[in-house]
Coordinates of C-alpha atoms and ligand atoms in Angstrom, one line a residue:
M577 CA 62.2 73.0 3.5
L578 CA 62.3 69.4 1.9
C579 CA 65.5 68.9 0.2
A580 CA 64.8 68.8 -3.7
T581 CA 67.7 66.0 -3.3
F582 CA 65.5 63.0 -4.6
P583 CA 63.1 64.3 -7.0
I584 CA 60.5 61.3 -7.8
I585 CA 61.7 59.7 -10.4
V586 CA 61.0 55.7 -10.4
T587 CA 62.1 53.6 -12.9
A588 CA 61.7 50.6 -13.5
L589 CA 63.2 49.2 -10.1
S590 CA 64.5 45.9 -11.0
L591 CA 66.4 44.2 -9.1
L592 CA 66.3 41.4 -11.0
G593 CA 69.6 41.3 -12.4
M594 CA 70.8 40.5 -8.8
S595 CA 72.8 37.4 -8.1
L596 CA 74.3 36.5 -5.1
T597 CA 76.2 33.5 -5.4
A598 CA 75.6 30.9 -1.9
S599 CA 79.4 31.3 -1.4
A600 CA 79.3 34.5 0.2
F601 CA 76.4 33.1 2.6
P602 CA 77.1 29.1 3.4
G603 CA 73.5 28.9 5.0
M604 CA 71.7 30.3 2.3
T605 CA 68.9 27.8 0.3
A606 CA 68.3 27.7 -3.4
E607 CA 64.9 29.2 -2.0
S608 CA 66.4 32.7 -1.3
L609 CA 68.3 32.9 -4.7
Q610 CA 65.1 32.1 -6.0
A611 CA 63.1 34.7 -4.5
R612 CA 65.7 37.1 -5.7
Q613 CA 65.2 36.3 -9.1
A614 CA 61.0 36.8 -8.8
V615 CA 61.5 40.4 -7.8
P616 CA 59.1 42.4 -10.1
P617 CA 59.8 46.0 -11.2
V618 CA 57.6 48.6 -8.5
P619 CA 54.2 48.4 -9.2
L620 CA 52.9 52.1 -10.2
P621 CA 50.9 53.5 -8.8
L622 CA 53.3 53.2 -5.6
S623 CA 52.6 50.5 -3.3
Q624 CA 48.8 51.2 -2.8
N625 CA 48.1 47.5 -3.4
E626 CA 50.9 46.1 -1.5
G627 CA 50.8 43.3 0.7
N628 CA 52.2 43.1 3.9
C629 CA 55.1 40.5 2.7
G630 CA 56.3 43.6 0.7
I631 CA 57.4 43.3 -2.9
I632 CA 57.4 40.1 -3.7
P633 CA 53.6 38.6 -3.0
C634 CA 53.7 35.5 -0.7
T635 CA 52.0 32.7 -2.4
T636 CA 51.8 29.9 0.0
F637 CA 50.7 29.0 3.6
N638 CA 52.0 26.2 5.2
A639 CA 51.4 25.9 8.9
A640 CA 54.6 23.7 9.7
D641 CA 56.7 25.6 8.3
Q642 CA 55.3 29.1 9.8
F643 CA 54.2 28.6 13.2
V644 CA 56.7 30.1 16.0
D645 CA 56.1 27.8 19.1
V646 CA 56.2 30.2 21.9
R647 CA 54.2 28.3 24.3
P648 CA 54.9 28.4 28.1
G649 CA 57.2 25.1 28.8
T650 CA 58.7 25.0 24.9
P651 CA 62.7 26.8 24.3
H652 CA 61.0 29.8 23.0
Q653 CA 58.7 30.7 25.6
F654 CA 58.7 34.3 26.9
V655 CA 61.2 35.5 29.3
P656 CA 61.6 38.5 30.8
P657 CA 65.0 39.9 30.7
G658 CA 66.3 40.2 33.9
P659 CA 68.4 43.3 35.4
N660 CA 72.4 42.5 33.4
D661 CA 69.9 41.8 30.1
K662 CA 70.7 44.6 27.2
R663 CA 67.5 45.5 25.5
G664 CA 67.5 48.4 23.1
P665 CA 65.8 50.7 20.4
C666 CA 64.7 47.9 18.2
P667 CA 61.9 45.6 19.0
G668 CA 62.4 42.8 16.4
L669 CA 65.9 41.7 18.7
N670 CA 64.6 43.0 22.0
A671 CA 61.3 39.9 21.2
A672 CA 64.2 37.5 19.5
A673 CA 66.0 37.6 22.9
N674 CA 63.2 37.6 25.2
H675 CA 62.3 34.7 23.6
N676 CA 65.7 33.1 23.3
F677 CA 66.0 33.3 19.4
V678 CA 69.1 35.0 19.9
P679 CA 71.3 35.0 23.6
H680 CA 68.9 36.1 26.0
N681 CA 71.9 38.3 27.9
G682 CA 71.5 40.7 24.7
I683 CA 75.0 40.0 23.5
G684 CA 76.2 38.1 20.7
T685 CA 77.7 37.2 17.3
V686 CA 77.0 37.4 14.0
A687 CA 76.2 33.8 13.5
Q688 CA 73.6 33.5 16.5
F689 CA 72.0 36.5 15.4
A690 CA 71.6 35.6 11.6
A691 CA 69.9 32.1 12.8
G692 CA 67.7 33.0 15.4
L693 CA 66.5 35.8 13.0
E694 CA 65.6 33.5 10.6
E695 CA 64.3 31.1 12.7
A696 CA 62.0 33.6 14.7
Y697 CA 61.3 36.1 11.7
N698 CA 62.1 33.8 7.9
F699 CA 65.1 37.0 7.6
T700 CA 67.7 35.6 5.3
P701 CA 70.7 34.7 6.7
E702 CA 72.1 37.2 4.3
L703 CA 70.7 40.4 5.7
G704 CA 70.8 38.9 9.6
T705 CA 74.3 38.8 8.6
V706 CA 75.0 41.6 7.2
L707 CA 73.0 43.4 9.6
A708 CA 74.9 42.1 12.5
T709 CA 78.2 42.6 11.1
I710 CA 77.8 45.9 10.8
G711 CA 76.4 45.8 14.9
V712 CA 80.0 44.5 15.6
A713 CA 82.2 46.7 13.6
L714 CA 80.5 49.8 14.8
T715 CA 79.3 49.1 18.2
G716 CA 80.8 45.6 19.6
D717 CA 84.1 43.8 20.7
L718 CA 85.7 43.4 17.7
I719 CA 87.8 40.6 19.4
A720 CA 85.3 38.2 20.7
G721 CA 82.9 39.1 17.1
T722 CA 79.9 40.1 19.5
W723 CA 77.7 43.4 19.9
S724 CA 75.0 44.4 22.3
I725 CA 70.8 45.0 21.4
G726 CA 71.3 47.6 24.2
D727 CA 73.4 48.9 26.5
P728 CA 77.5 49.0 26.6
Y729 CA 78.9 46.0 28.2
P730 CA 82.7 45.1 29.0
A731 CA 85.2 44.2 26.3
S732 CA 86.7 40.9 26.7
L733 CA 90.5 41.4 27.6
L734 CA 91.9 41.6 24.1
G735 CA 88.8 43.6 22.4
G736 CA 89.2 45.8 25.2
L737 CA 92.4 47.2 23.7
L738 CA 90.7 48.0 20.9
S739 CA 87.5 49.2 21.2
S740 CA 85.0 49.5 24.1
P741 CA 81.4 48.5 23.1
E742 CA 78.8 50.8 22.9
G743 CA 75.7 48.9 22.2
L744 CA 73.0 49.8 19.7
S745 CA 71.7 51.9 22.6
F746 CA 74.2 54.6 21.8
S747 CA 75.2 54.0 18.3
H748 CA 73.2 57.6 17.6
N749 CA 74.4 58.5 13.6
A750 CA 75.9 55.3 13.3
Y751 CA 73.1 53.0 13.6
E752 CA 70.1 54.4 15.5
T753 CA 68.7 57.9 14.2
D754 CA 66.3 60.9 14.8
A755 CA 62.6 60.3 13.4
S756 CA 62.1 56.3 14.5
M757 CA 58.4 54.7 14.8
T758 CA 58.1 54.9 18.4
R759 CA 61.8 56.5 19.6
A760 CA 62.6 59.7 20.4
D761 CA 65.1 61.8 18.7
A762 CA 68.1 61.5 21.1
Y763 CA 68.9 65.1 21.2
M764 CA 65.2 66.1 22.4
N765 CA 65.5 63.3 25.1
N766 CA 68.4 63.6 26.7
G767 CA 70.3 60.9 24.7
D768 CA 67.3 58.6 25.5
A769 CA 66.2 56.9 22.0
Y770 CA 65.8 53.5 23.0
H771 CA 62.7 53.5 25.0
L772 CA 59.5 54.0 23.4
Q773 CA 57.3 57.1 23.9
M774 CA 53.5 56.3 24.3
D775 CA 52.5 59.5 22.2
R776 CA 54.4 57.9 19.3
F777 CA 53.4 54.5 20.1
M778 CA 49.3 56.1 20.2
A779 CA 50.2 58.2 17.1
L780 CA 51.1 55.2 15.2
Y781 CA 48.0 53.1 16.7
N782 CA 45.5 55.6 16.1
R783 CA 46.0 55.5 12.2
S784 CA 44.4 52.4 12.0
E785 CA 43.1 48.6 13.2
L786 CA 45.4 46.6 10.8
Y787 CA 48.9 48.2 9.8
T788 CA 50.2 47.8 6.2
L789 CA 53.0 49.0 4.2
D790 CA 51.4 52.2 3.2
I791 CA 50.1 53.4 6.7
V792 CA 53.8 52.9 8.5
R793 CA 55.4 54.6 5.3
Q794 CA 52.7 58.0 6.0
H795 CA 53.5 57.2 10.1
N796 CA 57.6 57.4 8.6
K797 CA 56.6 60.3 6.8
D798 CA 54.8 62.4 9.7
M799 CA 57.8 61.4 12.1
R800 CA 59.8 62.8 9.8
D801 CA 58.3 66.0 9.3
W802 CA 58.3 66.4 13.5
S803 CA 62.0 66.1 13.1
V804 CA 62.5 68.4 11.2
Q805 CA 60.3 70.9 12.8
N806 CA 61.1 70.1 16.3
N807 CA 64.4 69.0 16.3
P808 CA 67.3 71.7 15.8
Y809 CA 69.9 69.3 15.7
F810 CA 68.0 66.9 13.3
F811 CA 70.5 65.1 11.0
S812 CA 70.1 62.2 8.6
A813 CA 73.3 60.1 7.6
P814 CA 73.9 58.3 4.9
F815 CA 73.6 54.9 6.6
A816 CA 71.7 55.4 9.9
G817 CA 69.5 57.7 8.1
L818 CA 68.7 54.8 5.6
V819 CA 67.6 52.4 9.1
T820 CA 64.7 54.4 10.1
P821 CA 63.1 54.0 6.8
I822 CA 63.8 50.6 7.0
A823 CA 62.6 50.0 10.2
H824 CA 59.5 51.5 9.6
T825 CA 58.8 49.1 6.8
L826 CA 59.2 45.9 9.0
P827 CA 56.1 45.7 11.6
P828 CA 53.8 44.7 8.5
L829 CA 56.6 42.9 6.9
C830 CA 58.1 40.7 10.2
F831 CA 55.2 41.2 12.8
S832 CA 52.6 40.0 10.9
N833 CA 50.2 37.1 11.4
H834 CA 50.2 34.5 8.7
S835 CA 46.9 32.3 7.7
A836 CA 45.4 30.2 4.8
A837 CA 43.2 32.8 4.8
N838 CA 45.3 35.7 5.3
I839 CA 48.4 34.5 2.9
Q840 CA 49.9 37.7 2.7
G841 CA 49.7 38.7 6.5
Y842 CA 47.6 40.9 8.8
L843 CA 49.3 43.5 11.5
D844 CA 46.5 44.1 14.2
R845 CA 46.9 46.3 17.1
T846 CA 47.1 43.0 19.5
I847 CA 49.8 42.2 17.6
L848 CA 51.3 45.5 17.0
K849 CA 51.5 46.0 21.1
S850 CA 52.6 42.4 22.1
F851 CA 55.7 43.1 19.8
F852 CA 56.2 46.3 20.9
A853 CA 55.7 45.7 24.6
V854 CA 52.8 47.9 25.3
S855 CA 49.8 46.1 27.2
G856 CA 46.6 47.2 29.3
P857 CA 42.9 48.5 27.3
E858 CA 42.9 51.1 24.5
N859 CA 42.7 54.4 27.5
A860 CA 45.3 53.4 29.3
L861 CA 48.1 51.9 27.7
V862 CA 51.3 50.7 29.4
Y863 CA 54.7 50.0 28.2
T864 CA 56.9 47.8 29.6
P865 CA 60.7 48.3 28.4
G866 CA 62.1 45.3 27.4
H867 CA 58.9 43.1 27.4
E868 CA 58.5 42.8 23.2
R869 CA 56.7 39.9 23.0
I870 CA 56.1 37.2 19.7
P871 CA 52.3 36.4 20.7
L872 CA 51.1 32.7 21.0
N873 CA 49.7 31.2 17.8
W874 CA 51.8 33.5 15.8
Y875 CA 52.7 32.5 12.1
R876 CA 55.3 34.0 10.2
R877 CA 56.4 34.6 6.8
P878 CA 56.7 31.6 4.9
S879 CA 60.0 29.8 4.0
N880 CA 59.9 30.3 0.3
N881 CA 59.9 34.4 0.5
K882 CA 61.9 35.5 3.5
L883 CA 63.0 38.8 3.9
G884 CA 66.4 39.9 2.4
L885 CA 68.5 42.7 1.4
V886 CA 67.1 42.5 -2.5
N887 CA 63.3 42.3 -1.5
G888 CA 63.7 44.8 1.6
M889 CA 65.6 47.6 -0.4
S890 CA 63.0 47.3 -2.7
D891 CA 60.4 48.1 -0.2
L892 CA 63.0 51.0 1.1
A893 CA 63.1 51.9 -2.2
V894 CA 59.3 52.4 -3.0
T895 CA 59.1 54.3 0.1
A896 CA 61.4 56.2 -1.3
A897 CA 59.5 56.6 -4.4
R898 CA 56.7 57.7 -2.5
F899 CA 57.9 60.2 -0.2
P900 CA 61.8 61.2 -1.3
E901 CA 62.7 63.1 2.0
L902 CA 62.4 60.0 3.7
I903 CA 65.9 58.8 2.2
S904 CA 67.3 62.1 1.7
I905 CA 71.1 63.0 3.5
G906 CA 71.4 65.9 5.2
G907 CA 69.6 67.8 8.5
N908 CA 69.0 70.7 10.6
T909 CA 71.2 73.6 10.4
G910 CA 70.8 74.2 14.3
T911 CA 67.2 76.0 14.3
V912 CA 64.0 74.5 13.5
N913 CA 62.7 74.0 9.9
S914 CA 66.1 74.9 8.3
F915 CA 66.5 71.1 6.7
V916 CA 69.5 71.7 4.0
G917 CA 69.5 68.4 1.7
I918 CA 73.2 67.2 0.3
N919 CA 73.2 66.0 -2.9
P920 CA 73.9 62.1 -2.7
A921 CA 75.9 63.1 -6.3
D922 CA 78.1 65.4 -4.2
V923 CA 78.3 63.0 -1.2
T924 CA 79.4 59.5 -3.5
G925 CA 81.6 61.6 -6.3
G926 CA 78.8 61.2 -8.9
V927 CA 78.6 57.4 -8.7
F928 CA 75.1 57.9 -7.4
N929 CA 72.6 60.3 -7.7
A930 CA 69.2 60.9 -7.4
V931 CA 68.2 59.2 -10.2
N932 CA 70.1 56.3 -10.5
L933 CA 69.6 55.5 -6.9
L934 CA 66.5 54.1 -7.4
Q935 CA 67.5 52.2 -10.0
G936 CA 68.6 48.7 -10.4
N937 CA 70.5 47.8 -6.9
N938 CA 71.7 50.9 -6.7
M939 CA 70.0 51.4 -3.3
A940 CA 71.7 48.1 -1.7
C941 CA 75.2 49.5 -3.4
F942 CA 75.0 52.9 -2.1
V943 CA 74.1 51.5 1.5
L944 CA 76.4 48.8 1.6
Q945 CA 79.3 51.1 0.5
A946 CA 77.9 54.3 2.6
I947 CA 78.6 52.0 5.8
Q948 CA 81.9 50.9 4.7
A949 CA 83.2 54.5 3.9
A950 CA 81.5 56.0 6.9
T951 CA 82.9 53.6 9.6
P952 CA 86.4 55.4 9.9
S953 CA 84.6 58.7 11.1
L954 CA 82.2 57.3 12.5
L955 CA 85.0 55.3 15.1
S956 CA 87.2 57.8 15.1
G957 CA 87.8 58.9 19.2
L958 CA 86.1 55.6 20.1
V959 CA 88.5 52.9 18.6
S960 CA 92.2 52.3 18.5
A961 CA 93.5 52.2 14.9
L962 CA 94.0 48.6 15.1
G963 CA 90.2 48.4 16.1
L964 CA 89.7 50.2 13.0
S965 CA 91.4 47.8 10.7
N966 CA 89.5 45.1 12.3
A967 CA 86.4 46.9 11.9
L968 CA 87.1 47.4 8.0
N969 CA 87.9 43.7 7.6
L970 CA 84.8 42.4 9.3
L971 CA 83.0 44.3 7.0
N972 CA 84.9 44.1 3.8
N973 CA 84.5 40.3 4.1
V974 CA 80.7 40.3 4.2
I975 CA 80.4 43.2 2.3
N976 CA 82.7 43.1 -0.6
P977 CA 81.7 39.8 -1.9
V978 CA 78.1 41.0 -2.4
K979 CA 78.9 44.1 -4.2
S980 CA 81.0 42.3 -6.4
N981 CA 78.0 39.7 -6.7
M982 CA 75.8 42.5 -7.5
A983 CA 78.0 44.2 -9.7
C984 CA 78.0 47.8 -7.7
P985 CA 79.2 50.5 -9.2
L986 CA 82.2 51.6 -6.6
M987 CA 82.6 54.7 -4.9
T988 CA 85.8 55.7 -4.6
T989 CA 85.1 59.1 -2.9
F990 CA 83.1 59.6 0.0
N991 CA 83.0 63.6 0.8
T992 CA 81.2 64.6 4.4
G993 CA 82.7 68.3 3.9
A994 CA 79.3 69.2 4.0
F995 CA 78.2 68.0 7.1
A996 CA 79.7 70.7 9.2
Q997 CA 76.8 72.6 8.7
F998 CA 74.8 70.5 10.7
P999 CA 75.1 70.1 14.7
G1000 CA 73.1 67.5 15.0
S1001 CA 76.0 65.3 12.6
S1002 CA 78.7 65.5 15.2
W1003 CA 76.6 65.6 18.6
H1004 CA 76.9 62.2 20.0
P1005 CA 74.8 61.4 23.8
Ligands
LIG97 C1 70.9 42.2 12.9 C2 69.7 42.5 13.1 C3 69.3 44.0 13.6 C4 69.5 45.3 13.6 C5 71.3 45.5 13.9 C6 68.9 46.0 14.0 C7 69.2 47.4 14.3 C8 67.8 48.3 14.4 C9 67.9 49.7 14.6 C10 69.5 50.8 14.9 C11 67.0 50.4 15.1 C12 66.6 51.9 15.6 C13 65.9 52.6 14.3 C14 66.2 54.1 14.8 O1 66.7 54.9 15.4 O2 65.3 54.4 14.2 C15 65.5 49.4 14.8 C16 64.4 50.0 15.1 C17 63.8 49.0 14.6 N1 63.4 47.1 14.3 FE1 65.4 46.5 14.3 N2 67.3 45.6 13.4 C18 67.7 44.2 13.4 C19 66.9 43.4 13.2 C20 65.1 43.5 13.1 C21 64.2 42.6 13.1 C22 64.3 41.3 12.8 C23 62.8 43.4 12.9 C24 61.5 42.9 13.2 C25 61.5 41.3 12.6 C26 63.3 44.8 13.7 C27 62.0 45.7 13.6 C28 62.4 47.1 14.0 C29 61.1 48.3 14.0 C30 60.2 47.7 14.4 C31 62.3 49.1 14.9 C32 61.6 50.7 14.8 C33 61.6 50.5 16.0 C34 61.3 52.0 16.7 O3 61.1 53.2 16.3 O4 59.8 52.2 17.5 N3 64.9 45.0 13.7 N4 66.6 48.1 14.2
LIG98 C1 44.6 58.4 20.2 O1 43.0 58.3 20.2 C2 42.6 58.4 21.4 C3 41.3 57.6 21.5 O2 40.9 58.6 20.2 C4 43.0 59.5 22.0 O3 42.9 59.7 22.9 C5 44.4 60.0 21.7 O4 44.7 61.4 22.1 C6 45.0 60.4 20.2 N1 46.3 60.1 20.5 C7 47.1 60.3 19.6 C8 48.7 60.8 19.9 O5 47.1 60.4 18.5
LIG99 C1 47.2 34.2 13.8 O1 46.2 33.8 13.1 C2 45.6 32.3 13.4 C3 44.5 31.5 12.3 O2 43.9 32.7 11.5 C4 44.8 32.5 14.2 O3 44.2 31.3 14.8 C5 45.8 32.9 15.8 O4 44.7 33.2 16.7 C6 46.5 34.4 14.7 N1 47.7 34.7 15.9 C7 47.6 35.9 16.5 C8 48.7 36.5 17.4 O5 46.7 36.5 16.3

């Protein structure tokens, strides 16, 4: 049933070779550059002892650096969304908006998201910039340079000529995808892949009282198996299909609370519930959509070990090494349990294959080029020709310098002909 596309071949995943220069991302600090050089090879056996900071262990705790002040009366106090504020499938973004780290209405620019996610979670500006730029290019207003973390919104006067911003909530197969941590598959839930499903949350919640990377990877595997077994339209696209396994690692990596006694951080049930907008006693949990919340007295990961593209993608590669099917491209062919995997070498004209994808910088190189290559078809019918060229320019300006600094093998073909057999690949809510 599961494709043999990515056999478990884990070679030293040395992302060490990466040396991004600060010029591409003016906000980048010497610290984040140093963190790059410190990425160790993936430990074998896979991940068993990995702390919640991820592949690069945290080594320090500094209360002043890590305390995120969300006390009532401060600029980052919790303010629930009003009726016109956008909230969507991503708890990290929803919570950042509720605490005004990013615009409270849920619509903002790349710079606003890059700065806000760094302040709230110690995302590197580089990672925030890449993810938010993809948000603008695929779901946003190409003239205003904004995007929505939830519902569609009216474009600016000129932007409206190019595209109509659909927002993260309706970015199925572009950004949002199947087999999510707590959200339903769009096809199985009348297009709603943005609200938390309590049974899925309970399945996660019940796994442990402390959530580690190993635990969320096992959850990821089970959610994926469920989709293959129940969703005839299950589809995992070359880019969006990787967003889910990345998202699964983010609660340990970025929702954990840190302290002197627990430098790697820990994620307990109370903290998990807060970030997922769930409250109430265990036998009567209640989900309040849009009320994702950073807990009081919470300490983020340290500034000398931010979460960036390199360590983030390394943790995705650990996931892939442990459960290769979680990063496979492909889907069900219209009935349940009919999963067919597409060989990455066939998609990329041989540039990336199941073996080299887990080596060096290739995972990051593939992710970045997959989104560049997929954009014309993802936007077809949604934006004008000028809109498409604007979107590609936006992506290229941010992604090309990263690619060249990583000395990425360059993809010249992107062959998606085989996707025709997957009805889920063209289904749009
Ligand atoms: C610009 C930055 C970001 C973008 C564009 C983004 C986008 C997304 C998208 C599209 C999903 C849905 C994936 C799916 O369908 O399975 C998602 C889910 C998720 N994101 Fe984000 N995200 C961002 C930042 C963050 C941050 C900073 C965190 C944590 C601190 C985070 C944590 C999560 C988690 C835990 C999920 C899984 C939700 C679930 O299925 O229950 N994200 N994100
Ligand atoms: C989680 O555990 C509770 C209490 O043991 C149980 O009632 C519930 O059915 C479990 N739910 C899931 C989805 O595993
Ligand atoms: C985080 O850890 C500190 C130190 O142990 C503790 O005082 C605080 O209550 C914790 N915060 C949360 C949200 O659990």
